[in-house]
Amino acid sequence: MSVVVIWCSNLARSAEFYQAVLEGERAHESNEFVSVSAAGNEVLLHLLPEQYRDEPSYGAENPIKPVFEVASLSNAAEAAMATGGSIPGEQAIYGDWEYLDAIDPDGHVIQFRQRI
């Protein structure tokens, strides 16, 4: 992956989540934007305008699912749960990769993968 933009209702909480699960660094930060980078992944977090923050438009209805390569699925899962996310299922193997779905604090369905 290269770069993905994710809209969020709580910028601080989402930045903490993505920094923890990706074991990344915050490259740029303002009141409405945070960039988290790590190992070829960059997440650009944008704060939703206030009038849209309570609308349930995420989760399984979202037509895309970003996939982030991580060094350790277990570390990413622990970090996700410690920072307001959840892990809804079990790990799966496809080819040379092991995968694990997660849900971020705003309800976005994302996926982690680790090379076997």
XYZ file of N, CA and C in Angstrom, residues 18-78:
183
model
N -3.949 4.394 14.773
C -3.115 4.069 13.617
C -1.620 4.122 13.945
N -1.216 5.019 14.802
C 0.185 5.054 15.209
C 0.541 3.770 15.954
N -0.348 3.286 16.796
C -0.083 2.067 17.573
C -0.102 0.819 16.699
N -1.134 0.651 15.870
C -1.240 -0.600 15.109
C -0.191 -0.701 14.009
N 0.211 0.439 13.448
C 1.229 0.424 12.397
C 2.635 0.596 12.950
N 2.736 0.820 14.266
C 4.028 1.115 14.895
C 4.713 2.239 14.134
N 3.928 3.300 13.895
C 4.382 4.384 13.039
C 4.685 5.672 13.763
N 5.002 6.658 12.960
C 5.340 7.994 13.442
C 4.358 8.989 12.843
N 4.056 10.017 13.606
C 3.229 11.111 13.092
C 4.145 12.095 12.379
N 3.965 12.191 11.067
C 4.834 13.065 10.277
C 4.328 14.508 10.269
N 3.027 14.685 10.132
C 2.420 16.011 10.069
C 1.177 15.988 10.946
N 0.925 17.117 11.614
C -0.211 17.141 12.530
C -0.753 18.561 12.647
N -2.085 18.676 12.577
C -2.758 19.951 12.811
C -4.076 19.646 13.529
N -4.913 20.644 13.711
C -6.204 20.442 14.376
C -7.179 19.619 13.540
N -6.958 19.536 12.230
C -7.893 18.833 11.350
C -7.247 17.718 10.534
N -5.954 17.451 10.772
C -5.237 16.500 9.924
C -4.066 15.892 10.688
N -3.865 14.574 10.507
C -2.682 13.893 11.039
C -2.222 12.884 9.994
N -0.928 12.830 9.765
C -0.323 11.844 8.878
C 0.458 10.850 9.735
N 0.149 9.555 9.569
C 0.871 8.495 10.277
C 1.569 7.639 9.230
N 2.888 7.452 9.376
C 3.679 6.702 8.400
C 4.455 5.581 9.064
N 4.533 4.434 8.340
C 5.330 3.304 8.821
C 5.457 2.257 7.738
N 6.658 1.777 7.506
C 6.932 0.620 6.639
C 6.139 0.617 5.337
N 6.173 1.704 4.605
C 5.497 1.750 3.317
C 4.025 2.101 3.391
N 3.481 2.240 4.580
C 2.088 2.643 4.758
C 2.044 4.096 5.199
N 1.105 4.847 4.646
C 0.857 6.193 5.145
C -0.646 6.385 5.228
N -1.110 6.779 6.396
C -2.524 7.036 6.620
C -2.684 8.524 6.848
N -3.519 9.152 6.023
C -3.815 10.572 6.162
C -5.182 10.680 6.821
N -5.197 11.062 8.067
C -6.436 11.165 8.830
C -6.968 12.589 8.737
N -8.208 12.704 8.292
C -8.865 14.004 8.174
C -10.064 14.029 9.105
N -10.198 15.092 9.858
C -11.333 15.247 10.755
C -12.584 15.554 9.941
N -13.635 14.768 10.166
C -14.910 15.031 9.506
C -15.452 16.389 9.934
N -16.090 17.107 9.015
C -16.782 18.321 9.449
C -17.807 17.952 10.521
N -18.006 18.825 11.481
C -18.831 18.520 12.649
C -20.224 18.012 12.296
N -20.841 18.538 11.257
C -22.204 18.127 10.917
C -22.299 16.680 10.440
N -21.171 16.029 10.115
C -21.188 14.646 9.646
C -20.673 13.646 10.684
N -20.220 14.098 11.817
C -19.554 13.212 12.781
C -20.472 12.176 13.416
N -21.770 12.412 13.459
C -22.682 11.456 14.081
C -23.377 10.549 13.080
N -23.091 10.700 11.793
C -23.748 9.869 10.785
C -23.065 8.513 10.685
N -23.818 7.426 10.833
C -23.228 6.079 10.752
C -23.015 5.657 9.300
N -21.885 6.030 8.729
C -21.640 5.718 7.316
C -20.393 4.863 7.120
N -20.010 4.121 8.160
C -18.797 3.345 8.081
C -19.090 1.858 8.221
N -18.081 1.118 8.572
C -18.246 -0.305 8.826
C -18.413 -1.114 7.566
N -19.210 -2.167 7.639
C -19.362 -3.111 6.540
C -19.954 -2.472 5.293
N -20.639 -1.333 5.437
C -21.217 -0.659 4.271
C -20.169 0.081 3.457
N -18.989 0.284 4.010
C -17.925 0.981 3.305
C -17.461 0.115 2.131
N -17.392 0.667 0.920
C -17.065 -0.153 -0.250
C -15.594 -0.522 -0.406
N -14.722 -0.046 0.477
C -13.313 -0.417 0.390
C -12.823 -0.897 1.751
N -11.736 -1.663 1.734
C -11.109 -2.113 2.980
C -9.604 -1.982 2.796
N -8.974 -0.952 3.406
C -7.528 -0.809 3.292
C -6.810 -1.974 3.973
N -5.715 -2.408 3.365
C -4.902 -3.497 3.907
C -3.529 -2.929 4.237
N -3.093 -3.150 5.492
C -1.819 -2.625 5.967
C -0.885 -3.776 6.290
N 0.299 -3.756 5.698
C 1.303 -4.759 6.034
C 1.920 -4.397 7.372
N 1.975 -5.385 8.277
C 2.531 -5.175 9.611
C 3.587 -6.238 9.889
N 4.463 -5.965 10.838
C 5.507 -6.920 11.212
C 4.935 -8.077 12.015
N 3.869 -7.823 12.785
C 3.295 -8.846 13.650
C 1.784 -8.659 13.757
N 1.016 -9.669 13.326
C -0.437 -9.594 13.455
C -0.857 -9.525 14.916
N -0.190 -10.276 15.767
C -0.582 -10.270 17.179
C -0.316 -8.907 17.819
N 0.808 -8.270 17.478
C 1.080 -6.928 18.012
C 0.057 -5.918 17.501
N -0.292 -6.007 16.211
C -1.282 -5.092 15.636
C -2.643 -5.297 16.298
N -3.027 -6.550 16.537
C -4.313 -6.841 17.176
C -4.342 -6.289 18.602
N -3.282 -6.498 19.360
C -3.213 -5.979 20.731
C -3.292 -4.457 20.736
